[in-house]
Tab-separated table of C-alpha atoms and ligand atoms in Angstrom:
chain	number	residue	atom	x	y	z
A	1	MET	CA	-90.511	-95.649	-27.826
A	2	SER	CA	-93.789	-95.455	-25.913
A	3	GLU	CA	-93.635	-94.872	-22.166
A	4	ILE	CA	-94.569	-97.616	-19.713
A	5	PHE	CA	-95.900	-97.036	-16.215
A	6	LYS	CA	-94.043	-98.999	-13.541
A	7	GLY	CA	-96.113	-98.366	-10.414
A	8	SER	CA	-98.368	-100.838	-8.586
A	9	PHE	CA	-102.110	-100.176	-8.532
A	10	THR	CA	-102.482	-102.226	-5.357
A	11	GLN	CA	-99.679	-100.699	-3.274
A	12	GLN	CA	-100.925	-98.552	-0.393
A	13	GLU	CA	-98.868	-96.324	1.851
A	14	PRO	CA	-97.330	-97.722	5.050
A	15	ILE	CA	-99.262	-97.498	8.330
A	16	PRO	CA	-98.250	-94.181	9.960
A	17	GLU	CA	-95.501	-94.510	12.593
A	18	ALA	CA	-97.926	-93.384	15.315
A	19	GLY	CA	-100.171	-96.321	14.407
A	20	ILE	CA	-97.272	-98.758	14.455
A	21	ALA	CA	-96.212	-97.466	17.897
A	22	ALA	CA	-99.774	-97.737	19.249
A	23	ALA	CA	-100.100	-101.256	17.804
A	24	LEU	CA	-96.845	-102.313	19.496
A	25	GLU	CA	-98.168	-101.019	22.798
A	26	VAL	CA	-101.357	-103.068	22.431
A	27	MET	CA	-99.338	-106.174	21.582
A	28	ARG	CA	-97.044	-105.642	24.592
A	29	SER	CA	-100.103	-105.354	26.842
A	30	GLY	CA	-101.462	-108.690	25.648
A	31	ARG	CA	-104.954	-107.172	25.832
A	32	LEU	CA	-106.147	-107.378	22.240
A	33	HIS	CA	-109.805	-108.230	22.800
A	34	ARG	CA	-111.883	-105.072	23.001
A	35	TYR	CA	-113.416	-105.950	26.382
A	36	ASN	CA	-110.073	-106.913	27.909
A	37	LEU	CA	-109.277	-103.690	29.755
A	38	ALA	CA	-107.059	-102.800	32.707
A	39	PRO	CA	-108.780	-100.884	35.544
A	40	GLY	CA	-109.615	-97.385	34.373
A	41	GLU	CA	-108.603	-98.132	30.761
A	42	ALA	CA	-111.024	-97.155	27.934
A	43	GLY	CA	-109.180	-99.150	25.258
A	44	GLU	CA	-108.358	-98.329	21.647
A	45	ALA	CA	-111.597	-99.789	20.226
A	46	ALA	CA	-113.873	-97.565	22.314
A	47	ALA	CA	-111.603	-94.562	21.745
A	48	LEU	CA	-111.784	-95.159	17.997
A	49	GLU	CA	-115.586	-95.269	18.163
A	50	ARG	CA	-115.680	-91.935	19.957
A	51	ASP	CA	-113.226	-90.471	17.426
A	52	PHE	CA	-115.297	-91.709	14.481
A	53	ALA	CA	-118.563	-90.453	15.963
A	54	ASP	CA	-116.914	-87.049	16.437
A	55	TYR	CA	-115.514	-87.078	12.908
A	56	THR	CA	-118.867	-87.845	11.269
A	57	GLY	CA	-121.045	-85.950	13.741
A	58	ALA	CA	-123.052	-89.098	14.495
A	59	ARG	CA	-124.461	-89.794	17.939
A	60	HIS	CA	-123.143	-93.357	17.821
A	61	ALA	CA	-120.350	-95.283	16.107
A	62	LEU	CA	-119.701	-99.019	16.311
A	63	ALA	CA	-116.410	-100.522	15.121
A	64	VAL	CA	-116.724	-103.996	13.582
A	65	THR	CA	-114.855	-106.590	11.550
A	66	SER	CA	-115.717	-105.393	8.038
A	67	GLY	CA	-117.846	-103.094	5.932
A	68	GLY	CA	-119.940	-106.024	4.768
A	69	TYR	CA	-120.526	-107.012	8.383
A	70	ALA	CA	-121.586	-103.430	9.204
A	71	MET	CA	-124.174	-103.560	6.379
A	72	ALA	CA	-125.588	-106.923	7.448
A	73	THR	CA	-125.728	-105.698	11.044
A	74	ALA	CA	-127.556	-102.538	9.998
A	75	LEU	CA	-130.139	-104.654	8.163
A	76	ARG	CA	-130.618	-106.979	11.153
A	77	ALA	CA	-130.818	-104.039	13.564
A	78	LEU	CA	-133.604	-102.576	11.410
A	79	GLY	CA	-135.465	-105.885	11.538
A	80	VAL	CA	-134.878	-106.926	7.922
A	81	GLY	CA	-135.160	-110.697	7.644
A	82	PRO	CA	-135.955	-113.690	5.464
A	83	GLY	CA	-138.136	-112.935	2.458
A	84	ASP	CA	-137.908	-109.146	2.773
A	85	ARG	CA	-136.962	-107.194	-0.334
A	86	VAL	CA	-134.208	-104.596	-0.134
A	87	LEU	CA	-133.555	-102.060	-2.876
A	88	THR	CA	-129.923	-101.560	-3.814
A	89	ASN	CA	-127.698	-100.366	-6.663
A	90	ALA	CA	-127.230	-102.554	-9.729
A	91	PHE	CA	-123.757	-100.967	-9.987
A	92	THR	CA	-121.947	-101.927	-6.802
A	93	LEU	CA	-119.585	-104.546	-5.392
A	94	ALA	CA	-120.508	-108.087	-4.399
A	95	PRO	CA	-120.488	-107.540	-0.586
A	96	VAL	CA	-123.527	-105.244	-0.916
A	97	PRO	CA	-126.043	-107.759	-2.335
A	98	GLY	CA	-124.120	-110.298	-0.237
A	99	ALA	CA	-124.989	-108.470	2.995
A	100	ILE	CA	-128.650	-108.432	1.951
A	101	ALA	CA	-128.586	-112.134	1.110
A	102	SER	CA	-126.836	-112.907	4.416
A	103	VAL	CA	-129.988	-111.983	6.361
A	104	GLY	CA	-132.163	-114.027	4.009
A	105	ALA	CA	-133.500	-110.946	2.216
A	106	GLN	CA	-133.775	-110.427	-1.529
A	107	PRO	CA	-131.785	-107.670	-3.316
A	108	VAL	CA	-133.873	-105.668	-5.811
A	109	PHE	CA	-131.619	-103.731	-8.163
A	110	VAL	CA	-132.009	-100.080	-9.123
A	111	GLY	CA	-130.300	-98.789	-12.265
A	112	VAL	CA	-127.253	-96.567	-12.702
A	113	THR	CA	-126.960	-93.269	-14.609
A	114	GLU	CA	-124.175	-91.995	-16.860
A	115	GLN	CA	-123.001	-90.033	-13.813
A	116	LEU	CA	-122.558	-93.461	-12.143
A	117	THR	CA	-125.054	-92.694	-9.400
A	118	ILE	CA	-128.267	-94.537	-8.587
A	119	ASP	CA	-131.008	-93.703	-11.123
A	120	LEU	CA	-133.457	-91.642	-9.062
A	121	ASP	CA	-136.302	-92.034	-11.575
A	122	ASP	CA	-135.900	-95.798	-11.393
A	123	LEU	CA	-135.723	-95.537	-7.598
A	124	ALA	CA	-138.962	-93.539	-7.513
A	125	ASP	CA	-140.624	-96.197	-9.710
A	126	ARG	CA	-139.510	-99.069	-7.490
A	127	ALA	CA	-139.788	-97.365	-4.109
A	128	GLY	CA	-143.022	-99.198	-3.300
A	129	GLU	CA	-141.325	-102.606	-3.668
A	130	ALA	CA	-139.405	-102.535	-0.376
A	131	SER	CA	-139.101	-100.753	2.953
A	132	VAL	CA	-135.303	-100.403	2.969
A	133	LEU	CA	-132.823	-98.972	0.471
A	134	MET	CA	-129.221	-100.127	0.810
A	135	LEU	CA	-127.667	-97.187	-1.015
A	136	SER	CA	-124.160	-97.850	-2.301
A	137	HIS	CA	-122.131	-94.713	-3.028
A	138	MET	CA	-120.247	-96.878	-5.478
A	139	ARG	CA	-116.757	-95.646	-6.404
A	140	GLY	CA	-117.439	-92.461	-4.467
A	141	HIS	CA	-120.178	-90.997	-6.677
A	142	LEU	CA	-122.845	-89.319	-4.563
A	143	ALA	CA	-126.341	-89.015	-5.987
A	144	ASP	CA	-128.338	-85.818	-5.438
A	145	MET	CA	-128.955	-86.667	-1.779
A	146	ASP	CA	-131.632	-84.024	-1.313
A	147	ARG	CA	-133.738	-85.503	-4.086
A	148	LEU	CA	-132.949	-89.072	-3.039
A	149	MET	CA	-134.034	-88.490	0.555
A	150	GLY	CA	-137.175	-86.742	-0.717
A	151	ILE	CA	-138.114	-89.870	-2.673
A	152	CYS	CA	-137.299	-92.188	0.221
A	153	ASP	CA	-139.146	-90.093	2.796
A	154	ALA	CA	-142.204	-89.853	0.560
A	155	HIS	CA	-142.331	-93.663	0.271
A	156	GLY	CA	-141.339	-94.479	3.850
A	157	LEU	CA	-138.079	-96.084	2.685
A	158	THR	CA	-135.416	-96.394	5.379
A	159	VAL	CA	-131.963	-95.672	3.982
A	160	ILE	CA	-128.755	-97.483	4.880
A	161	GLU	CA	-125.699	-95.924	3.220
A	162	ASP	CA	-122.758	-97.996	2.012
A	163	CYS	CA	-119.913	-95.509	2.392
A	164	ALA	CA	-117.048	-97.875	1.562
A	165	HIS	CA	-115.839	-95.349	-1.055
A	166	THR	CA	-117.094	-92.151	0.565
A	167	MET	CA	-115.365	-92.041	3.930
A	168	GLY	CA	-114.469	-88.329	4.129
A	169	ALA	CA	-116.999	-87.308	1.444
A	170	ALA	CA	-120.099	-85.113	1.802
A	171	TRP	CA	-123.124	-83.778	-0.071
A	172	ARG	CA	-123.924	-80.121	0.547
A	173	GLY	CA	-121.732	-80.233	3.641
A	174	THR	CA	-123.463	-83.226	5.259
A	175	PRO	CA	-121.101	-86.211	5.440
A	176	SER	CA	-122.003	-89.363	3.559
A	177	GLY	CA	-123.340	-91.810	6.128
A	178	ARG	CA	-125.304	-89.039	7.841
A	179	TRP	CA	-128.183	-88.885	5.348
A	180	GLY	CA	-129.682	-92.294	6.020
A	181	ARG	CA	-130.702	-94.003	9.258
A	182	VAL	CA	-127.406	-95.903	9.280
A	183	GLY	CA	-124.064	-95.341	7.557
A	184	CYS	CA	-121.633	-98.214	6.948
A	185	PHE	CA	-117.903	-97.870	6.279
A	186	SER	CA	-115.008	-100.197	5.511
A	187	THR	CA	-111.393	-100.002	6.667
A	188	GLN	CA	-110.266	-102.807	4.399
A	189	THR	CA	-106.865	-102.187	2.801
A	190	TYR	CA	-108.192	-100.660	-0.439
A	191	LYS	CA	-110.464	-98.099	1.230
A	192	HIS	CA	-109.673	-94.726	2.833
A	193	MET	CA	-108.214	-96.070	6.059
A	194	ASN	CA	-106.331	-99.348	6.242
A	195	SER	CA	-106.548	-101.952	8.981
A	196	GLY	CA	-106.475	-104.933	6.635
A	197	GLU	CA	-110.094	-105.678	7.494
A	198	GLY	CA	-112.522	-103.605	9.539
A	199	GLY	CA	-115.532	-101.343	9.397
A	200	PHE	CA	-117.922	-98.981	11.149
A	201	LEU	CA	-121.597	-98.414	11.497
A	202	ILE	CA	-122.875	-94.972	12.530
A	203	THR	CA	-126.370	-93.880	13.535
A	204	ASP	CA	-128.268	-91.367	15.653
A	205	ASP	CA	-130.876	-93.996	16.556
A	206	ASP	CA	-130.456	-95.389	20.108
A	207	THR	CA	-132.435	-98.564	19.436
A	208	VAL	CA	-130.588	-99.368	16.205
A	209	MET	CA	-127.290	-98.768	17.993
A	210	ALA	CA	-128.189	-100.909	21.017
A	211	ARG	CA	-129.231	-103.751	18.741
A	212	ALA	CA	-126.112	-103.346	16.589
A	213	VAL	CA	-123.823	-103.395	19.631
A	214	ILE	CA	-125.392	-106.602	20.944
A	215	LEU	CA	-125.439	-108.129	17.459
A	216	SER	CA	-121.726	-107.357	17.101
A	217	GLY	CA	-121.008	-109.625	20.050
A	218	SER	CA	-120.942	-107.363	23.106
A	219	TYR	CA	-122.423	-109.950	25.500
A	220	MET	CA	-123.571	-107.738	28.414
A	221	LEU	CA	-120.399	-105.641	28.269
A	222	TYR	CA	-121.972	-102.981	26.062
A	223	ALA	CA	-121.227	-100.226	28.584
A	224	ARG	CA	-117.571	-100.496	27.491
A	225	HIS	CA	-118.366	-99.055	24.062
A	226	GLY	CA	-117.291	-95.663	22.837
A	227	THR	CA	-120.813	-94.278	22.459
A	228	VAL	CA	-123.483	-95.972	24.573
A	229	PRO	CA	-127.286	-95.595	24.324
A	230	PRO	CA	-129.192	-95.330	27.631
A	231	GLU	CA	-129.499	-98.529	29.725
A	232	ASP	CA	-133.282	-98.770	29.292
A	233	VAL	CA	-132.785	-99.048	25.508
A	234	PHE	CA	-130.523	-102.068	26.015
A	235	GLU	CA	-132.998	-103.510	28.530
A	236	ALA	CA	-135.704	-103.341	25.879
A	237	VAL	CA	-133.706	-105.263	23.248
A	238	LYS	CA	-131.150	-107.445	25.003
A	239	TYR	CA	-133.272	-110.596	25.382
A	240	ASP	CA	-134.337	-110.575	21.749
A	241	THR	CA	-131.112	-109.666	19.959
A	242	PRO	CA	-128.785	-112.487	18.928
A	243	ASN	CA	-125.009	-112.305	19.244
A	244	VAL	CA	-123.532	-112.480	15.727
A	245	SER	CA	-119.844	-112.004	16.594
A	246	GLY	CA	-118.072	-109.370	14.535
A	247	ARG	CA	-116.091	-107.197	16.946
A	248	MET	CA	-113.222	-104.834	16.210
A	249	ASP	CA	-110.088	-105.533	18.292
A	250	HIS	CA	-107.691	-103.096	19.966
A	251	LEU	CA	-104.879	-103.848	17.543
A	252	ARG	CA	-106.735	-102.700	14.445
A	253	ALA	CA	-108.279	-99.801	16.356
A	254	ALA	CA	-104.787	-98.666	17.341
A	255	ILE	CA	-103.705	-98.700	13.693
A	256	LEU	CA	-106.777	-96.739	12.628
A	257	ARG	CA	-106.842	-93.884	15.134
A	258	PRO	CA	-103.815	-92.011	13.743
A	259	GLN	CA	-105.172	-92.572	10.208
A	260	LEU	CA	-108.458	-90.936	11.134
A	261	ARG	CA	-106.565	-87.846	12.289
A	262	MET	CA	-104.969	-87.666	8.816
A	263	LEU	CA	-108.064	-88.575	6.819
A	264	ASP	CA	-109.031	-85.130	5.515
A	265	GLU	CA	-105.480	-84.466	4.409
A	266	GLN	CA	-105.367	-87.864	2.669
A	267	CYS	CA	-108.635	-87.071	0.882
A	268	ASP	CA	-107.079	-83.865	-0.463
A	269	ARG	CA	-104.108	-85.885	-1.710
A	270	TRP	CA	-106.428	-88.351	-3.478
A	271	ASN	CA	-108.302	-85.510	-5.107
A	272	ALA	CA	-105.107	-83.878	-6.339
A	273	ARG	CA	-104.289	-87.171	-8.091
A	274	TYR	CA	-107.820	-87.529	-9.427
A	275	ARG	CA	-107.756	-84.024	-10.888
A	276	VAL	CA	-104.478	-84.678	-12.707
A	277	VAL	CA	-105.854	-87.837	-14.352
A	278	GLU	CA	-109.174	-86.126	-15.097
A	279	GLU	CA	-107.400	-83.169	-16.690
A	280	GLY	CA	-105.180	-85.476	-18.738
A	281	LEU	CA	-108.173	-87.430	-20.064
A	282	ARG	CA	-110.471	-84.529	-20.798
A	283	GLY	CA	-111.451	-84.288	-24.457
A	284	THR	CA	-110.254	-87.822	-25.319
A	285	PRO	CA	-112.485	-88.823	-28.261
A	286	GLY	CA	-115.062	-91.459	-27.345
A	287	LEU	CA	-114.284	-91.266	-23.626
A	288	THR	CA	-116.438	-89.530	-21.031
A	289	LEU	CA	-115.894	-88.864	-17.349
A	290	ALA	CA	-118.524	-88.278	-14.677
A	291	GLU	CA	-118.920	-84.544	-14.052
A	292	ARG	CA	-118.602	-83.960	-10.335
A	293	PRO	CA	-121.543	-81.824	-9.152
A	294	ALA	CA	-120.766	-78.713	-7.088
A	295	PRO	CA	-122.565	-79.911	-3.890
A	296	GLU	CA	-120.462	-83.087	-3.854
A	297	ARG	CA	-117.278	-83.269	-1.809
A	298	PHE	CA	-115.850	-86.478	-3.185
A	299	VAL	CA	-112.756	-88.549	-2.491
A	300	GLY	CA	-110.956	-89.456	-5.706
A	301	SER	CA	-109.434	-92.747	-4.574
A	302	SER	CA	-110.401	-94.201	-7.947
A	303	ILE	CA	-111.504	-92.830	-11.311
A	304	GLN	CA	-114.035	-94.173	-13.804
A	305	MET	CA	-114.085	-93.751	-17.582
A	306	LEU	CA	-116.992	-94.463	-19.906
A	307	LEU	CA	-116.477	-95.754	-23.436
A	308	LEU	CA	-120.164	-95.462	-24.123
A	309	ASP	CA	-121.551	-97.611	-26.967
A	310	TRP	CA	-118.151	-99.038	-27.934
A	311	GLU	CA	-118.193	-102.669	-29.062
A	312	ASP	CA	-116.935	-105.134	-26.444
A	313	GLY	CA	-113.951	-106.035	-28.601
A	314	ALA	CA	-112.803	-102.409	-28.791
A	315	VAL	CA	-113.114	-101.971	-25.022
A	316	GLU	CA	-111.093	-105.153	-24.576
A	317	ASP	CA	-108.462	-103.762	-26.946
A	318	VAL	CA	-108.136	-100.631	-24.831
A	319	ILE	CA	-107.756	-102.694	-21.658
A	320	ARG	CA	-105.153	-104.953	-23.264
A	321	ARG	CA	-103.152	-102.087	-24.739
A	322	CYS	CA	-103.168	-100.136	-21.485
A	323	ALA	CA	-102.156	-103.256	-19.525
A	324	ALA	CA	-99.211	-103.737	-21.898
A	325	ARG	CA	-98.074	-100.263	-20.840
A	326	GLY	CA	-98.489	-100.922	-17.111
A	327	VAL	CA	-101.933	-99.325	-16.640
A	328	GLU	CA	-104.489	-101.615	-14.981
A	329	LEU	CA	-108.093	-100.914	-15.911
A	330	LYS	CA	-111.001	-102.926	-14.526
A	331	TRP	CA	-114.070	-103.472	-16.695
A	332	PHE	CA	-117.594	-103.649	-15.301
A	333	GLY	CA	-118.898	-104.943	-18.611
A	334	GLY	CA	-117.094	-108.269	-18.638
A	335	ALA	CA	-119.382	-111.243	-19.156
A	336	GLU	CA	-117.685	-113.165	-16.345
A	337	PRO	CA	-116.867	-111.866	-12.850
A	338	ALA	CA	-113.114	-111.189	-12.529
A	339	GLY	CA	-111.051	-110.041	-9.550
A	340	PHE	CA	-113.108	-107.626	-7.449
A	341	THR	CA	-115.372	-106.830	-10.392
A	342	SER	CA	-118.729	-108.446	-11.083
A	343	ARG	CA	-122.069	-107.437	-12.546
A	344	TYR	CA	-125.579	-107.665	-11.092
A	345	ASP	CA	-126.455	-110.493	-13.483
A	346	SER	CA	-123.554	-112.555	-12.095
A	347	TRP	CA	-125.259	-112.592	-8.680
A	348	ARG	CA	-127.592	-115.423	-9.594
A	349	TYR	CA	-128.868	-115.797	-6.029
A	350	ALA	CA	-130.489	-112.396	-6.651
A	351	PRO	CA	-132.243	-112.769	-10.009
A	352	SER	CA	-133.149	-109.585	-11.832
A	353	ALA	CA	-134.991	-108.724	-14.998
A	354	PRO	CA	-132.576	-107.379	-17.639
A	355	MET	CA	-131.765	-103.681	-17.148
A	356	PRO	CA	-130.841	-102.429	-20.635
A	357	ALA	CA	-130.033	-98.831	-19.632
A	358	THR	CA	-127.756	-100.069	-16.867
A	359	ASP	CA	-126.181	-102.702	-19.114
A	360	ARG	CA	-125.302	-99.959	-21.585
A	361	ILE	CA	-123.382	-98.068	-18.875
A	362	LEU	CA	-121.659	-101.139	-17.431
A	363	ARG	CA	-120.561	-102.310	-20.910
A	364	GLY	CA	-118.541	-99.149	-21.349
A	365	LEU	CA	-117.368	-98.683	-17.768
A	366	LEU	CA	-113.665	-98.774	-16.957
A	367	ASP	CA	-112.376	-98.324	-13.440
A	368	MET	CA	-108.932	-97.488	-12.108
A	369	ARG	CA	-107.560	-97.216	-8.586
A	370	LEU	CA	-105.463	-94.217	-7.581
A	371	PRO	CA	-103.383	-95.284	-4.586
A	372	LEU	CA	-101.596	-92.528	-2.680
A	373	THR	CA	-98.279	-94.160	-3.526
A	374	PHE	CA	-98.698	-92.623	-7.014
A	375	SER	CA	-97.101	-89.210	-7.477
A	376	LEU	CA	-98.807	-86.449	-9.459
A	377	ALA	CA	-96.281	-87.128	-12.232
A	378	ASP	CA	-97.313	-90.810	-12.205
A	379	CYS	CA	-100.929	-89.718	-12.596
A	380	ALA	CA	-100.085	-87.477	-15.543
A	381	GLN	CA	-98.202	-90.349	-17.184
A	382	ILE	CA	-101.099	-92.768	-16.633
A	383	ALA	CA	-103.484	-90.282	-18.247
A	384	ARG	CA	-101.147	-89.880	-21.249
A	385	ILE	CA	-101.038	-93.639	-21.728
A	386	ILE	CA	-104.810	-94.097	-21.512
A	387	ARG	CA	-105.391	-91.147	-23.802
A	388	ALA	CA	-103.012	-92.515	-26.407
A	389	GLU	CA	-104.417	-96.058	-26.319
A	390	VAL	CA	-108.063	-94.983	-26.327
A	391	GLY	CA	-107.185	-92.682	-29.219
A	392	ALA	CA	-105.468	-95.478	-31.162
A	393	VAL	CA	-108.422	-97.856	-30.799
A	394	TRP	CA	-110.873	-95.039	-31.588
A	395	GLN	CA	-109.047	-94.277	-34.809
A	396	ALA	CA	-108.843	-97.937	-35.785
A	397	ARG	CA	-112.624	-98.223	-35.267
A	398	ALA	CA	-113.243	-95.159	-37.436
A	399	ALA	CA	-110.981	-96.446	-40.206
B	1	PLP	C1	-115.238	-102.901	-0.024
B	1	PLP	C2	-116.648	-102.624	-0.205
B	1	PLP	C3	-117.606	-103.055	0.704
B	1	PLP	C4	-117.342	-104.008	1.817
B	1	PLP	O1	-116.294	-103.760	2.630
B	1	PLP	P1	-115.494	-104.966	3.325
B	1	PLP	O2	-114.876	-104.270	4.491
B	1	PLP	O3	-114.526	-105.508	2.337
B	1	PLP	O4	-116.529	-105.965	3.767
B	1	PLP	C5	-118.904	-102.648	0.504
B	1	PLP	N1	-119.264	-101.880	-0.520
B	1	PLP	C6	-118.377	-101.467	-1.421
B	1	PLP	C7	-118.858	-100.607	-2.545
B	1	PLP	C8	-117.054	-101.824	-1.308
B	1	PLP	O5	-116.171	-101.435	-2.226
């Protein structure tokens, strides 16, 4: 009798009790809007911004409604507008090209490597085509950031980092989000902190921050933020910066602050789970895993498997067989977008020439979430199931 996994791949942990208590206090106060403060009160939203700036080491942090909103705001704050071209990863999620399209700009896709990071040779080739790179650390895989920044600096490319999957991660000790001009984060339920929806933008640049704060819908109440550029910087931009409402509220900030205090510990728990699955899958015939480079501190909140050069039908067999045993795998090679998963050639508003090397990776790319509600024993069981089913299909193909 083959074992079946019973857990849910979409079940996160509860909000910590401290967050629930803080949220109740905000609700009792009735002051949920971030600028609705009692005399002398800083408010949860501003406190969260200070906490997040401290955590990342950034001069400024702005809390907003979503990660996608943070990315669009970063683009606007940098002056990206209609007709501009913005380089970004071909392997990413829909909100990334979506943020670029939302400011009227055109996504230009850069390929992916077998290590699931942006292809730096392709980036070097295309660097002259744009002035901004929206770099997505997709599924938590960090490229060689030293080499990447070397390429971008040499070509005058401004980098915005999409850190939706790298909150808590670092390259050579420098946190993700701190390499580029702006770092963008998400606190949507499936990311590393959970407020349902939410996000951050971090930067050291006073002008970018002042613009971002006003863009986010501060009116002239920007002095109530957690980290505030000098007044003359606001004076210089406030008449020319539109209000594109996207504020964080006190309720979600209250939920997030205790989670931020636990974040590093949570990242260790994710990695323990990741390592168990990785260990269990190692040496499975036909299946490869990204090797995590030594300078990368990653957060294993999901794991990716490559069935490189398998026929589509065989990959589909693996997915079906694993699903029958309770293991949900997402496929980045599917011809049609499904669930959260879609491919660069499904984003028809952003046409691209075919990218055969990238297509080869995406065709074999399976993706699995590792929520913290899974125990280490769950992770070992999941790995056994995948190993067995990949092995069965592999053998059938060889026969
Ligand atoms: C979730 C996600 C985003 C966007 O975050 P939202 O808060 O849902 O807008 C951006 N990039 C990647 C890679 C993501 O997974």
